[in-house]
mmCIF file of C-alpha atoms in Angstrom:
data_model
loop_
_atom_site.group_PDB
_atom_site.id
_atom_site.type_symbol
_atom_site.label_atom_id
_atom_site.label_comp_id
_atom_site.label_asym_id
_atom_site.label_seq_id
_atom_site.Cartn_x
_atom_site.Cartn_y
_atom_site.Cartn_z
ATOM 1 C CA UNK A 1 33.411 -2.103 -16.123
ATOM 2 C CA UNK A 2 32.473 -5.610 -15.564
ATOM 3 C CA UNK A 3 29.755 -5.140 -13.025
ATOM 4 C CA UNK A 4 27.912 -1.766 -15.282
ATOM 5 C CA UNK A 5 25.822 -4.391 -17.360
ATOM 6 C CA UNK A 6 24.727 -5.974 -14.091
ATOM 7 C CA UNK A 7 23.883 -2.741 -12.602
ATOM 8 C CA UNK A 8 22.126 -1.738 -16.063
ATOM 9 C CA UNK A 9 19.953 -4.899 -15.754
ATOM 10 C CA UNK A 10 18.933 -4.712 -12.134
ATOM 11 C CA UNK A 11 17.869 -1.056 -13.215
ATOM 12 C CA UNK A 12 15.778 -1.961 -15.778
ATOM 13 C CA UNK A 13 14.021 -4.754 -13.534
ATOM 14 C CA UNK A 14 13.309 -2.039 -11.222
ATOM 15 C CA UNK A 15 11.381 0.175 -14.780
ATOM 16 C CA UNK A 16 9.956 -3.143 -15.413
ATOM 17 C CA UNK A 17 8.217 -3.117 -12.006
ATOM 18 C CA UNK A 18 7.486 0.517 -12.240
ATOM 19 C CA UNK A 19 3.854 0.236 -14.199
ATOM 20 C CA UNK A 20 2.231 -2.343 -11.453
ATOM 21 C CA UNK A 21 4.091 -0.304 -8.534
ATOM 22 C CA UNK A 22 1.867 2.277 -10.008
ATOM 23 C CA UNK A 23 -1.124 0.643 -9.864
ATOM 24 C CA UNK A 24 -0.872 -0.269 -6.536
ATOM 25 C CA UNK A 25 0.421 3.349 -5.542
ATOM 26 C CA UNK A 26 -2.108 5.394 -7.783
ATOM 27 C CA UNK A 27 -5.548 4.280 -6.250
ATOM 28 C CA UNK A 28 -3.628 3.898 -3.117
ATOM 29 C CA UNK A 29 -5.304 6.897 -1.691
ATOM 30 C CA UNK A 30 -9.229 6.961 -2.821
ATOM 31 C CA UNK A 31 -8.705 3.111 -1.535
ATOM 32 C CA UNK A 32 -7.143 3.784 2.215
ATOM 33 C CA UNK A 33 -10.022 6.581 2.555
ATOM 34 C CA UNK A 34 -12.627 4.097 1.687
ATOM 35 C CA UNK A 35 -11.877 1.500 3.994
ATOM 36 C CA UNK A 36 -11.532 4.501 6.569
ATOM 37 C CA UNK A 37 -14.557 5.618 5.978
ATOM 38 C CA UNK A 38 -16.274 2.145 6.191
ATOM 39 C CA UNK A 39 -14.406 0.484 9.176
ATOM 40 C CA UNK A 40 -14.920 3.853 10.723
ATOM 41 C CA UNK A 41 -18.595 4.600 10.737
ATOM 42 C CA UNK A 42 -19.038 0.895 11.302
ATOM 43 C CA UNK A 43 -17.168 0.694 14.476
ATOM 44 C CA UNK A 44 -18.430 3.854 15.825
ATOM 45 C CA UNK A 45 -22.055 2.854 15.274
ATOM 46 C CA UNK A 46 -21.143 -0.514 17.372
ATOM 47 C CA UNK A 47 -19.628 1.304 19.933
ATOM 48 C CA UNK A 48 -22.439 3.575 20.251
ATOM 49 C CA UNK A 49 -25.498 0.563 20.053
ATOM 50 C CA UNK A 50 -23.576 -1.820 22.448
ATOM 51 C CA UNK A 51 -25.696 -0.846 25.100
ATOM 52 C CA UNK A 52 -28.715 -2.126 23.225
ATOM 53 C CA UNK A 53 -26.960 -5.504 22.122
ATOM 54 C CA UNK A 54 -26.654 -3.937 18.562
ATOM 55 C CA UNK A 55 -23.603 -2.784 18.583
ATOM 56 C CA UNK A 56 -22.147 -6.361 19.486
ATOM 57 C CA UNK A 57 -23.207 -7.320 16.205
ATOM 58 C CA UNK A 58 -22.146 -4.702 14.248
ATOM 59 C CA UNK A 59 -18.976 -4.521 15.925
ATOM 60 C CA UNK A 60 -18.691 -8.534 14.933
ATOM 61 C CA UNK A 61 -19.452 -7.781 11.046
ATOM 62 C CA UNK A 62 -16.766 -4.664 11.647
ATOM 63 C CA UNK A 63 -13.861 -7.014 12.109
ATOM 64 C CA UNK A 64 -15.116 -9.100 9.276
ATOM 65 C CA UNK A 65 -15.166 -6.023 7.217
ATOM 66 C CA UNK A 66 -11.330 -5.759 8.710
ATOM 67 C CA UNK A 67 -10.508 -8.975 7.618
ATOM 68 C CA UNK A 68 -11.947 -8.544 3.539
ATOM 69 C CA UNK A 69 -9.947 -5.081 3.602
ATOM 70 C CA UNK A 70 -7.116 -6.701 4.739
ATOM 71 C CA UNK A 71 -7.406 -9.548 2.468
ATOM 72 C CA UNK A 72 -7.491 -6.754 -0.525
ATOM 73 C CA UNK A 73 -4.158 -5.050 0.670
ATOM 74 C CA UNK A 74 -2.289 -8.374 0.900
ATOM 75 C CA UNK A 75 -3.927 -8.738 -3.156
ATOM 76 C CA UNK A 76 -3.018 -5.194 -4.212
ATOM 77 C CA UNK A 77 0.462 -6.235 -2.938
ATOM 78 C CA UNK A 78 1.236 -9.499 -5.392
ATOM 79 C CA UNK A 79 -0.237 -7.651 -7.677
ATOM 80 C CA UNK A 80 2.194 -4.639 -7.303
ATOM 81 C CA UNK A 81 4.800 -7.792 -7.717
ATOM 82 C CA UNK A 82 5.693 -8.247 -4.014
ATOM 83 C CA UNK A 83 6.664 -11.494 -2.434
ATOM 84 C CA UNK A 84 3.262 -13.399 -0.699
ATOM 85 C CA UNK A 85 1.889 -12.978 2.336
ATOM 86 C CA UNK A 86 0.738 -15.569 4.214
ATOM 87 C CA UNK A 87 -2.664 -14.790 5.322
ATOM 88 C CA UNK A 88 -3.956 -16.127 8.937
ATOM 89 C CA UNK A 89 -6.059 -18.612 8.564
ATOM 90 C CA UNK A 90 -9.336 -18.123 9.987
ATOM 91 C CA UNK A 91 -11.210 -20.465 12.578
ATOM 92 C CA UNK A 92 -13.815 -21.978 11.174
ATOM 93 C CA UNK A 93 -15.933 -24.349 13.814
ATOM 94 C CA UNK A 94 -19.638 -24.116 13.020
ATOM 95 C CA UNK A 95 -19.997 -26.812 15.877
ATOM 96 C CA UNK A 96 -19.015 -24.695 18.560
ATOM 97 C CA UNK A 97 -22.832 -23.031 18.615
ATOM 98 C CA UNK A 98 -23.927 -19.568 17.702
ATOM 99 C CA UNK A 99 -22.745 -17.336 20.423
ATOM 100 C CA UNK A 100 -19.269 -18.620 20.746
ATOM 101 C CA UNK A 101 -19.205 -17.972 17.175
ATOM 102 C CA UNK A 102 -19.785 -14.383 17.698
ATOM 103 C CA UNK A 103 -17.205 -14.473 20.554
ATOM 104 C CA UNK A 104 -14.589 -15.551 18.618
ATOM 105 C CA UNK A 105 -13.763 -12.611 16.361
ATOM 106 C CA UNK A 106 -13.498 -10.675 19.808
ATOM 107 C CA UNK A 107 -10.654 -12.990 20.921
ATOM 108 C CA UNK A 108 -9.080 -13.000 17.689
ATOM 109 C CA UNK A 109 -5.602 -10.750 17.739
ATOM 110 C CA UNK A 110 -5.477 -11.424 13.760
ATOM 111 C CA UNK A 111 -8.700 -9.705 13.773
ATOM 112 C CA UNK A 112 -7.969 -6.414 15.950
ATOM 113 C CA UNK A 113 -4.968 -6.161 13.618
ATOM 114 C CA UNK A 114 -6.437 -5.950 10.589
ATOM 115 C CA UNK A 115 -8.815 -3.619 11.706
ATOM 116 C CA UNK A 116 -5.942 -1.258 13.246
ATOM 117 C CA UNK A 117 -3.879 -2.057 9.755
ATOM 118 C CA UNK A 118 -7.205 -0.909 7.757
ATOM 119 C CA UNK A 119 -8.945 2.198 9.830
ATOM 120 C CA UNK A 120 -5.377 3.429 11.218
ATOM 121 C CA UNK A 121 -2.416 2.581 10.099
ATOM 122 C CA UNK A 122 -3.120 2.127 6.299
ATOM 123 C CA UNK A 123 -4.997 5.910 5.582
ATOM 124 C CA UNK A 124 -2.114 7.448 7.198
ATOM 125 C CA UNK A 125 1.017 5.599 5.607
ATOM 126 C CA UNK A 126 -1.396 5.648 2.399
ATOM 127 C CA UNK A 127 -1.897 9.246 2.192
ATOM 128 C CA UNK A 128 1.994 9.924 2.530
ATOM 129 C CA UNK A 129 3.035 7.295 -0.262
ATOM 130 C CA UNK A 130 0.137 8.476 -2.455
ATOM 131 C CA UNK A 131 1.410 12.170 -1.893
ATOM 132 C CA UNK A 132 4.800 11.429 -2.829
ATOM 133 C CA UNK A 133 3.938 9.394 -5.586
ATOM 134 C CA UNK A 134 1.645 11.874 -7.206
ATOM 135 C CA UNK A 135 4.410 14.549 -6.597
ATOM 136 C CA UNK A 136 7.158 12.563 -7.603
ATOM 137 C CA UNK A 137 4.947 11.825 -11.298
ATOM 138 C CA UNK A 138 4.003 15.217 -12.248
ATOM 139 C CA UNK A 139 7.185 16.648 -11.198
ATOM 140 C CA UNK A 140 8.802 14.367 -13.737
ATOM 141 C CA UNK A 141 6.643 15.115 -16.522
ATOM 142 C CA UNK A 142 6.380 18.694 -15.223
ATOM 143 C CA UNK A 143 9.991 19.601 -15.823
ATOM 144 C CA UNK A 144 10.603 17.023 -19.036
ATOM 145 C CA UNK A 145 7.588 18.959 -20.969
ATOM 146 C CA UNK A 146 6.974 22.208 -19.196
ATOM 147 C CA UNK A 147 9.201 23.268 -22.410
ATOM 148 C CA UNK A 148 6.473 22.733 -24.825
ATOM 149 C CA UNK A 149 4.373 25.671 -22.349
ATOM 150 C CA UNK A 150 6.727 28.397 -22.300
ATOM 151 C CA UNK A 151 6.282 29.328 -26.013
ATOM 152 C CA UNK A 152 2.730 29.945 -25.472
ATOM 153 C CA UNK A 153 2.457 31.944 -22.236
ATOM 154 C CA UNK A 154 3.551 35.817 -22.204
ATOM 155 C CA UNK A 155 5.992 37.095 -19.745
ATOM 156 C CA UNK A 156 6.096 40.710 -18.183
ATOM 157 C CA UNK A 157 7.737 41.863 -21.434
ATOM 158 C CA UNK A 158 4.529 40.879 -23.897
ATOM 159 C CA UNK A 159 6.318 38.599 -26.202
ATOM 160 C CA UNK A 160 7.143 34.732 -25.696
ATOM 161 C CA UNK A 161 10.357 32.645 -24.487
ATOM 162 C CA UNK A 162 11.073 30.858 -27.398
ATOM 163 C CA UNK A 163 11.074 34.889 -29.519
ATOM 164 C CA UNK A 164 13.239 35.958 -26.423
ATOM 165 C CA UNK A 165 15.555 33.010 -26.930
ATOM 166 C CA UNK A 166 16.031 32.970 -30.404
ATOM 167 C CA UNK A 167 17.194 37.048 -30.051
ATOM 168 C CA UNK A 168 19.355 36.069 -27.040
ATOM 169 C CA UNK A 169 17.514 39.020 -25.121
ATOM 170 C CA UNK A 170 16.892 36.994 -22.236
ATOM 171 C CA UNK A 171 19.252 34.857 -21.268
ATOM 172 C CA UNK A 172 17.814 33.473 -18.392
ATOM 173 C CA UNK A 173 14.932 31.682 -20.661
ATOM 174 C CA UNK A 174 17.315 28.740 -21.317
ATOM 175 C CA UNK A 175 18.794 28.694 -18.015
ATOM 176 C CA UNK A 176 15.369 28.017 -16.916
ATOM 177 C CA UNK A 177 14.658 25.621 -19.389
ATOM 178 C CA UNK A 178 17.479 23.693 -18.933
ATOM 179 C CA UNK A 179 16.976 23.538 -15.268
ATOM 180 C CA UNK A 180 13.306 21.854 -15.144
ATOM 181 C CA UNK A 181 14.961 19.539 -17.756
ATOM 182 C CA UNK A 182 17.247 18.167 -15.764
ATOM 183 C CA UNK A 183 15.064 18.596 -12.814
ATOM 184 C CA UNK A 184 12.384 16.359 -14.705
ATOM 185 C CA UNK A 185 15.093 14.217 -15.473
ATOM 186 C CA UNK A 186 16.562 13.765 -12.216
ATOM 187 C CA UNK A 187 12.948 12.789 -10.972
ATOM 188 C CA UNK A 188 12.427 10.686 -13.800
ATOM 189 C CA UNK A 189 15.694 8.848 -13.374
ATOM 190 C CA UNK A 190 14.692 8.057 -9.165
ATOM 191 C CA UNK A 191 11.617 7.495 -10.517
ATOM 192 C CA UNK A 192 11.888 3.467 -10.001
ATOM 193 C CA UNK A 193 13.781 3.639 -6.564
ATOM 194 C CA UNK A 194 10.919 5.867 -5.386
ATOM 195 C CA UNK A 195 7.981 3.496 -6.517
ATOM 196 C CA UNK A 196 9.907 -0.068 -5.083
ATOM 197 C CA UNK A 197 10.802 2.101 -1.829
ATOM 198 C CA UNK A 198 7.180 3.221 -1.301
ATOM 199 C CA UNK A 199 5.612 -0.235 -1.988
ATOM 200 C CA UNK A 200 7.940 -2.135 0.180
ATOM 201 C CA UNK A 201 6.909 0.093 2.785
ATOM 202 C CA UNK A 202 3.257 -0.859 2.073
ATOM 203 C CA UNK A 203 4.480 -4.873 2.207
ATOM 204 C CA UNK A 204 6.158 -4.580 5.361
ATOM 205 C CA UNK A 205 3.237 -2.511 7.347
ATOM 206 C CA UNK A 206 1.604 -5.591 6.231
ATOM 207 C CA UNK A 207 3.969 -8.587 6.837
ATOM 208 C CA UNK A 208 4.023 -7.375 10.729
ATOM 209 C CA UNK A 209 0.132 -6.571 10.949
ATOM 210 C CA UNK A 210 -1.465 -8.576 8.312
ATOM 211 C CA UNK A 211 0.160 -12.052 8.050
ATOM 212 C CA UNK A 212 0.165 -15.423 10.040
ATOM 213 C CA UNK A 213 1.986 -15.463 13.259
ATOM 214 C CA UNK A 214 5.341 -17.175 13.213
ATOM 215 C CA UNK A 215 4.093 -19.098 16.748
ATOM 216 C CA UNK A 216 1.249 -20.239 14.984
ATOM 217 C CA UNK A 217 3.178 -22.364 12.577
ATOM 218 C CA UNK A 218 5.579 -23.909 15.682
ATOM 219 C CA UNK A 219 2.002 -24.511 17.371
ATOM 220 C CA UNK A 220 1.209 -26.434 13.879
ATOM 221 C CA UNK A 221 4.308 -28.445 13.722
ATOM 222 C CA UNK A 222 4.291 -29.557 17.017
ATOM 223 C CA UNK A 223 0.429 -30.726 16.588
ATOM 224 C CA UNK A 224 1.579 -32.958 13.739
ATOM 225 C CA UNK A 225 4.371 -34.174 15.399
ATOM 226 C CA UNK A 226 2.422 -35.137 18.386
ATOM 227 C CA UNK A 227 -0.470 -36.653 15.964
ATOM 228 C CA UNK A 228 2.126 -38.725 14.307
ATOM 229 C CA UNK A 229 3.561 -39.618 17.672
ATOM 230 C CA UNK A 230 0.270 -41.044 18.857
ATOM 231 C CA UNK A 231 -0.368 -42.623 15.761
ATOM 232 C CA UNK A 232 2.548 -44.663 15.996
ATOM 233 C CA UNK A 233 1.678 -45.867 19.662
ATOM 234 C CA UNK A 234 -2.086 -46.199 18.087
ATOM 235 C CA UNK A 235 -0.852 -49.553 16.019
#
């Protein structure tokens, strides 16, 4: 008994997530497409000009486009209430001249991740959350309100349900009622599970293709520890 108003709070912090789980979950679909489509046509146009020199820079602003569509999931993500991301942090040497510039992005494993994560990976675990989301939705409401239908469509004997019900002519009516009730209900219950499962599928997809290499922070910490080292000797 003691532990049911614990259990009863951590299940209504899971309804209070439900709403922005939604919103991430909702456009999920039209938005995985889009980048699709983009990142798509954009790399297959490189591919196709790189014999004319083109397609090297189109290919370049393709993994840029990568990086700004990956930069949106990891934002649709705290906004569906996730825990951050840490984002790689980009390169940024203007003094290095123009064409090692353009190299870079080539070299880049961040970058050829986030391009997989956007044309690939995304569309396909996007179109399977966004299925079961919208399925999961209208089945709720479906069998919590398909109630309010049956007294207005005929059945094979030309009156209504709710006439057949009141009689008691056709017992099966309530049965049937009853049943996408509860169905609804049942839905509507897992409702909350279904949305935090889905998005934390979405966050980790993106912790292991989308965020900042745990090596790169060691490399970090060992810079600064070797800068303060030589500091020291410096005075």
């Amino acid at each position: 008994v003691a532990r049911r108003p614990g259990a009863l709070a951590g299940y209504g912090r899971l309804w209070a997530g439900v709403p922005r789980e939604l919103g991430f979950l909702l456009p999920t679909f039209p938005v995985t497409l889009f980048a699709f489509i983009v990142t798509a046509s954009m790399f297959s146009l490189g591919l196709s000009t790189v014999v004319i020199y083109v397609g090297i820079f189109v290919l370049f602003a393709t993994l840029y486009v990568g990086r700004a569509f990956g930069a949106f999931e990891l934002m649709r993500l705290r906004g569906a209430g996730m825990a951050p991301i840490e984002e790689p942090r980009w390169p940024v040497r203007p003094a290095e001249g123009f064409w090692r510039s353009l190299v870079r992005p080539f070299t880049d494993p961040h970058s050829w991740l986030h391009l997989v994560h956007t044309g690939i990976v995304n569309p396909i675990v996007g179109l399977i959350t966004w299925t079961v989301t919208v399925v999961w939705v209208t089945g709720a409401l479906g069998g919590l309100f398909a109630w309010t239908l049956t007294w207005a469509i005929p059945d094979d004997r030309d009156g209504r349900a709710f006439e057949y019900l009141l009689t008691g002519t056709r017992a099966d009516s309530a049965t049937n009622i009853v049943f996408q009730l509860l169905f609804g209900f049942a839905l509507l219950v897992t409702l909350p599970f279904v949305t935090r499962g889905l998005v934390l599928a979405h966050h980790g997809i993106a912790r292991l293709m989308l965020a900042r290499f745990r090596s790169e922070d060691l490399q970090e910490r060992v810079a600064e520890a070797q800068a303060q080292v030589i500091a020291i000797f410096d005075r």
